[in-house]
Coordinates of C-alpha atoms in Angstrom, one line a residue:
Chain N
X955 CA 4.6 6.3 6.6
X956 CA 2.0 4.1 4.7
X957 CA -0.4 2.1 6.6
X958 CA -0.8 -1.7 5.5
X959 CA -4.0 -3.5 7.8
X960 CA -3.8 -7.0 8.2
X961 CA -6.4 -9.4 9.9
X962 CA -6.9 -10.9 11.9
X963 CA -3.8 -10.7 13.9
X964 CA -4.2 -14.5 15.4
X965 CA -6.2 -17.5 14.1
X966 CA -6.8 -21.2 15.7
X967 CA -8.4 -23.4 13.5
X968 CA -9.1 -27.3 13.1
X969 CA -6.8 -29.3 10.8
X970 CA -9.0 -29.6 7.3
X971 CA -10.1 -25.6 7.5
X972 CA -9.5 -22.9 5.5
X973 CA -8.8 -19.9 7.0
X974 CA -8.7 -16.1 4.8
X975 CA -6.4 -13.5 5.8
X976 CA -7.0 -9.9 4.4
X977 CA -4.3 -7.0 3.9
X978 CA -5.7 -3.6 3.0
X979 CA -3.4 -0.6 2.2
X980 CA -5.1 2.3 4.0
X981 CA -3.7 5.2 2.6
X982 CA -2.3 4.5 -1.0
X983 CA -3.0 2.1 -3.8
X984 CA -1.4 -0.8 -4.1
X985 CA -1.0 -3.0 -7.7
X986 CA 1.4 -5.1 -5.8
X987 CA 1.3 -7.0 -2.6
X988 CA 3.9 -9.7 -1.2
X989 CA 2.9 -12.3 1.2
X990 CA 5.7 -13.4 3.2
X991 CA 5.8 -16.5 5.4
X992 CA 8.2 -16.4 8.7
X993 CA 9.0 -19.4 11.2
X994 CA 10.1 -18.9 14.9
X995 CA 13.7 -17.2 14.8
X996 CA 13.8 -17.2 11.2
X997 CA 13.8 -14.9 8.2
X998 CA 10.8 -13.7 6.3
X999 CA 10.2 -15.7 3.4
X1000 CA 8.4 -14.6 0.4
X1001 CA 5.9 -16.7 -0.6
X1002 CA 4.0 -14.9 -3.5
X1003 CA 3.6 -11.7 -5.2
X1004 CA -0.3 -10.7 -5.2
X1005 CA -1.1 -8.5 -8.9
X1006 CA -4.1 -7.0 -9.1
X1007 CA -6.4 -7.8 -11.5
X1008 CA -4.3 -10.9 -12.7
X1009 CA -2.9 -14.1 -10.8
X1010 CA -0.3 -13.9 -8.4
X1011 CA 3.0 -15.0 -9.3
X1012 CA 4.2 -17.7 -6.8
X1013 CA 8.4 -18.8 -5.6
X1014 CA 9.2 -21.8 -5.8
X1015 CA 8.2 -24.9 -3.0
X1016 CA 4.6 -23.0 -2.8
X1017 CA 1.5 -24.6 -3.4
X1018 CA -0.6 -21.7 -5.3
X1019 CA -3.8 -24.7 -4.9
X1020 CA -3.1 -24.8 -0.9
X1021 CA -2.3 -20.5 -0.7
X1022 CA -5.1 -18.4 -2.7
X1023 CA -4.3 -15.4 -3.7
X1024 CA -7.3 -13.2 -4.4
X1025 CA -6.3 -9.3 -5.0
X1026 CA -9.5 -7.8 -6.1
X1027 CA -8.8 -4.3 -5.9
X1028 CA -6.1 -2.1 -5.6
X1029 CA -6.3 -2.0 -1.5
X1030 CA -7.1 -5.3 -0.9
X1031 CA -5.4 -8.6 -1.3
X1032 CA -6.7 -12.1 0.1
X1033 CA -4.5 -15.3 1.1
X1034 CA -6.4 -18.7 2.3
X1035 CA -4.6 -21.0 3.1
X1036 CA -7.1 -24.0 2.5
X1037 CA -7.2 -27.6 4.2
X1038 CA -4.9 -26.3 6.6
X1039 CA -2.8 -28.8 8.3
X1040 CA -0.4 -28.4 11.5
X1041 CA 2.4 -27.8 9.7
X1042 CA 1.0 -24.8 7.7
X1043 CA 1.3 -23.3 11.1
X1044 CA 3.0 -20.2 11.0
X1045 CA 3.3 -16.2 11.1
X1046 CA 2.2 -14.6 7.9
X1047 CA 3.0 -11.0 6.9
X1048 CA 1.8 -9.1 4.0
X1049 CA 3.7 -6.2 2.7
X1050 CA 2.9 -3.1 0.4
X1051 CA 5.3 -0.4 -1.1
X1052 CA 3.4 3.0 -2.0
X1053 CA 4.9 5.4 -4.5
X1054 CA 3.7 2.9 -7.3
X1055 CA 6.1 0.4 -6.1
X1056 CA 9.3 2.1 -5.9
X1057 CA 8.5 3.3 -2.2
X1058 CA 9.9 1.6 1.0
X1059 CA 8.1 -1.3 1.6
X1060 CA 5.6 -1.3 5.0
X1061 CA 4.1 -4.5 6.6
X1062 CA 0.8 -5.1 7.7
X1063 CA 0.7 -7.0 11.6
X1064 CA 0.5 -10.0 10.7
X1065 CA -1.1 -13.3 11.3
X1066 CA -0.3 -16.2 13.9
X1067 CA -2.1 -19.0 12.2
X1068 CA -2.0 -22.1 14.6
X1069 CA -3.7 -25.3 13.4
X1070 CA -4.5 -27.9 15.8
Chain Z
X226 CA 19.8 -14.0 -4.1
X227 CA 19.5 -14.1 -0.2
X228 CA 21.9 -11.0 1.3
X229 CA 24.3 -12.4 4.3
X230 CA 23.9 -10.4 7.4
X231 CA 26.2 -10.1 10.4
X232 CA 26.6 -10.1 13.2
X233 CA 24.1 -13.1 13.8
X234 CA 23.7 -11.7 17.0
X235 CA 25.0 -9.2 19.3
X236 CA 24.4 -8.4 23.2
X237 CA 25.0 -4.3 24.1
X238 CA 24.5 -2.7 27.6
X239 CA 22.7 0.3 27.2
X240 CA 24.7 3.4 25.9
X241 CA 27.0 1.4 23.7
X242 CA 27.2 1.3 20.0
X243 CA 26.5 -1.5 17.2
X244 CA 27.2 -1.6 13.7
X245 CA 25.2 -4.6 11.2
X246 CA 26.0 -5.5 8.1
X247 CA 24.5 -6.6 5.1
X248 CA 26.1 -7.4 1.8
X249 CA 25.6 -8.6 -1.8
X250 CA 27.5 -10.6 -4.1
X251 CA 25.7 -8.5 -7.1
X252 CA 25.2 -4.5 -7.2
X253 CA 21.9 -3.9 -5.6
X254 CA 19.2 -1.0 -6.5
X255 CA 17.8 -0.6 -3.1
X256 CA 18.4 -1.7 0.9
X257 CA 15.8 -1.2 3.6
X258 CA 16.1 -1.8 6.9
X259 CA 13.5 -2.9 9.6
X260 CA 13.4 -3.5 13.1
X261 CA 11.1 -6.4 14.2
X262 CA 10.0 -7.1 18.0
X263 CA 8.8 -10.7 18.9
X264 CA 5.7 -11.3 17.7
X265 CA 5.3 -8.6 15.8
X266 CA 5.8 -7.4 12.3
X267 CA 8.9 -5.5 11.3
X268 CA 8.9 -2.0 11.2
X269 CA 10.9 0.2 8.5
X270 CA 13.4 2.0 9.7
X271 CA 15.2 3.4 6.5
X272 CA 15.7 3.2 2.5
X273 CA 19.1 4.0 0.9
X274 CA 19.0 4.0 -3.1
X275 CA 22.1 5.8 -3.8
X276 CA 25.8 4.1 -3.7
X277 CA 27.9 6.2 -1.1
X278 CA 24.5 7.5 0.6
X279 CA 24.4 8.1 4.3
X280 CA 21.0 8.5 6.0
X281 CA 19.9 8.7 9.9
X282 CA 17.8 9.5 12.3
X283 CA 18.6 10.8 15.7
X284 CA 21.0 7.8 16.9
X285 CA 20.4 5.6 13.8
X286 CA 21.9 5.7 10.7
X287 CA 22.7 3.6 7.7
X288 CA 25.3 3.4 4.8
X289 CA 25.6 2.1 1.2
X290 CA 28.5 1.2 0.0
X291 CA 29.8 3.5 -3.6
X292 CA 29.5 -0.4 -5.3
X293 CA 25.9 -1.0 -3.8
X294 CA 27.1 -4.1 -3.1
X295 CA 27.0 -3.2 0.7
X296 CA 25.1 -1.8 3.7
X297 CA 25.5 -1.0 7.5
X298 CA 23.3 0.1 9.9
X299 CA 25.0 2.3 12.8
X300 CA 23.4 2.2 16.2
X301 CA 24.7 4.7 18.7
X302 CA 24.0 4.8 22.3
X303 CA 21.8 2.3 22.3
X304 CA 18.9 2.1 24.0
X305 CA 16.8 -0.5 25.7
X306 CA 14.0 0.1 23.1
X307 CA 16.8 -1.1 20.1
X308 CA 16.3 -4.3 21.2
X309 CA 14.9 -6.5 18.7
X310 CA 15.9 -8.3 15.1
X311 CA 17.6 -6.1 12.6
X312 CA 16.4 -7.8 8.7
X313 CA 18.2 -6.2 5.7
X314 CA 16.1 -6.5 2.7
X315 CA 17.2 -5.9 -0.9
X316 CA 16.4 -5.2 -4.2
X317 CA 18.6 -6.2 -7.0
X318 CA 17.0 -4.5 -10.0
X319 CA 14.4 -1.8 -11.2
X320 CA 12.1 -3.3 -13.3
X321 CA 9.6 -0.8 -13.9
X322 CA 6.5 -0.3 -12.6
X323 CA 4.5 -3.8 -11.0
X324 CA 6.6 -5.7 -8.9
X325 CA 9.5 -4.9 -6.4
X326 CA 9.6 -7.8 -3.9
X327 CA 12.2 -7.5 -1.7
X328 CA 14.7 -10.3 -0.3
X329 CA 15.5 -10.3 3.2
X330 CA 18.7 -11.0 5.5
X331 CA 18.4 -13.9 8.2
X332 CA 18.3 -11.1 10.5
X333 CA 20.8 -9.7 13.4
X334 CA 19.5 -10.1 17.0
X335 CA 20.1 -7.3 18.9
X336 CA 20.1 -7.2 22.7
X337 CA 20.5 -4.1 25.0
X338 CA 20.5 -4.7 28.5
X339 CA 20.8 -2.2 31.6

């Protein structure tokens, strides 16, 4: 299957930080990328939809000032999550689907973000 | 709209079987199913498009309903390895080319032990 990189894999960073997680599609282009949020025992929760060349399109309860969404090119899209406090704590998870879109959909590792 | 999975969780000694649902209230164009281990990110297991489509692998196999209003996922003998959290994830429409997010289950724990 497709390969979706994501790094790093863990972060610890002060409250007030910003930290950048990348995701790079290794093998196929990519217009579209999702960034998904997921709390212990919970769900994965989509937090934006990353559009290459244009803004990302964010759900609703997100902060798109607190999560930017850079996706420069089609391989690579960017999420910082800036002045991060405790609370923004969490596992993120990018995702990609090849086949222009209408592919399964493959996941990079993801991120542990822990803000102390 | 979120899909509802069940079982929330089930507990299997090794060698038995499973079954997990996942259904819609709305016809769906796609269901993909992944596998996620703690701590780590899930891992697709299998796409079903078609309504009345059957798809597996070795001891793993999943269903769509004729309406595409519903899924299963079929574990047989299970194996220590199945352990882990089952997520259904849907897509309700085609919309062309761009983007195709998908909206996941709250997941199905599944537990083999010996």
């Amino acid at each position: 299957g497709a390969v979706v990189s994501q790094h790093p894999s863990w972060v610890i960073c002060k409250s007030g930080t910003s930290v950048k997680i990348e995701c790079r599609s290794l093998d196929f282009q990519a217009t579209t990328m999702f960034w998904y949020r997921q709390f212990p025992k919970q769900s994965l929760m989509l937090m934006a939809t990353s559009n290459e060349g244009s803004k990302a399109t964010y759900e609703q309860g997100v902060e798109k000032d607190k999560f930017l969404i850079n996706h420069a090119s089609l391989t690579l899209s960017t999420l910082t999550v800036t002045s991060a406090h405790p609370e923004d704590s969490s596992f993120y998870i990018c995702s990609a689907r090849d086949r222009g879109g209408i592919g399964s959909a493959f996941f990079g590792q993801g991120t542990r973000l822990t803000v102390v | 709209q979120q899909p509802v999975q069940s079982p929330q969780a089930v507990i299997l000694r090794e060698g038995e079987d499973a079954v997990i649902n996942c259904s819609s209230s709305k016809a769906l164009y796609s269901v993909h199913w992944y596998r996620q281990k703690h701590g780590e990110a899930p891992v697709f297991l299998m796409i079903l498009l078609k309504g009345g489509e059957q798809k597996g692998h070795e001891k793993i196999s999943a269903s769509f309903n004729e309406k595409k209003q519903q899924s299963s996922l079929y574990l047989t003998a299970s194996q220590l390895s199945y352990s882990g959290t089952y997520f259904c994830g849907t897509q309700s429409q085609y919309s062309g080319a761009g983007s195709y997010q998908l909206t996941f289950g709250k997941g199905t724990k599944l537990s083999v032990i010996p």
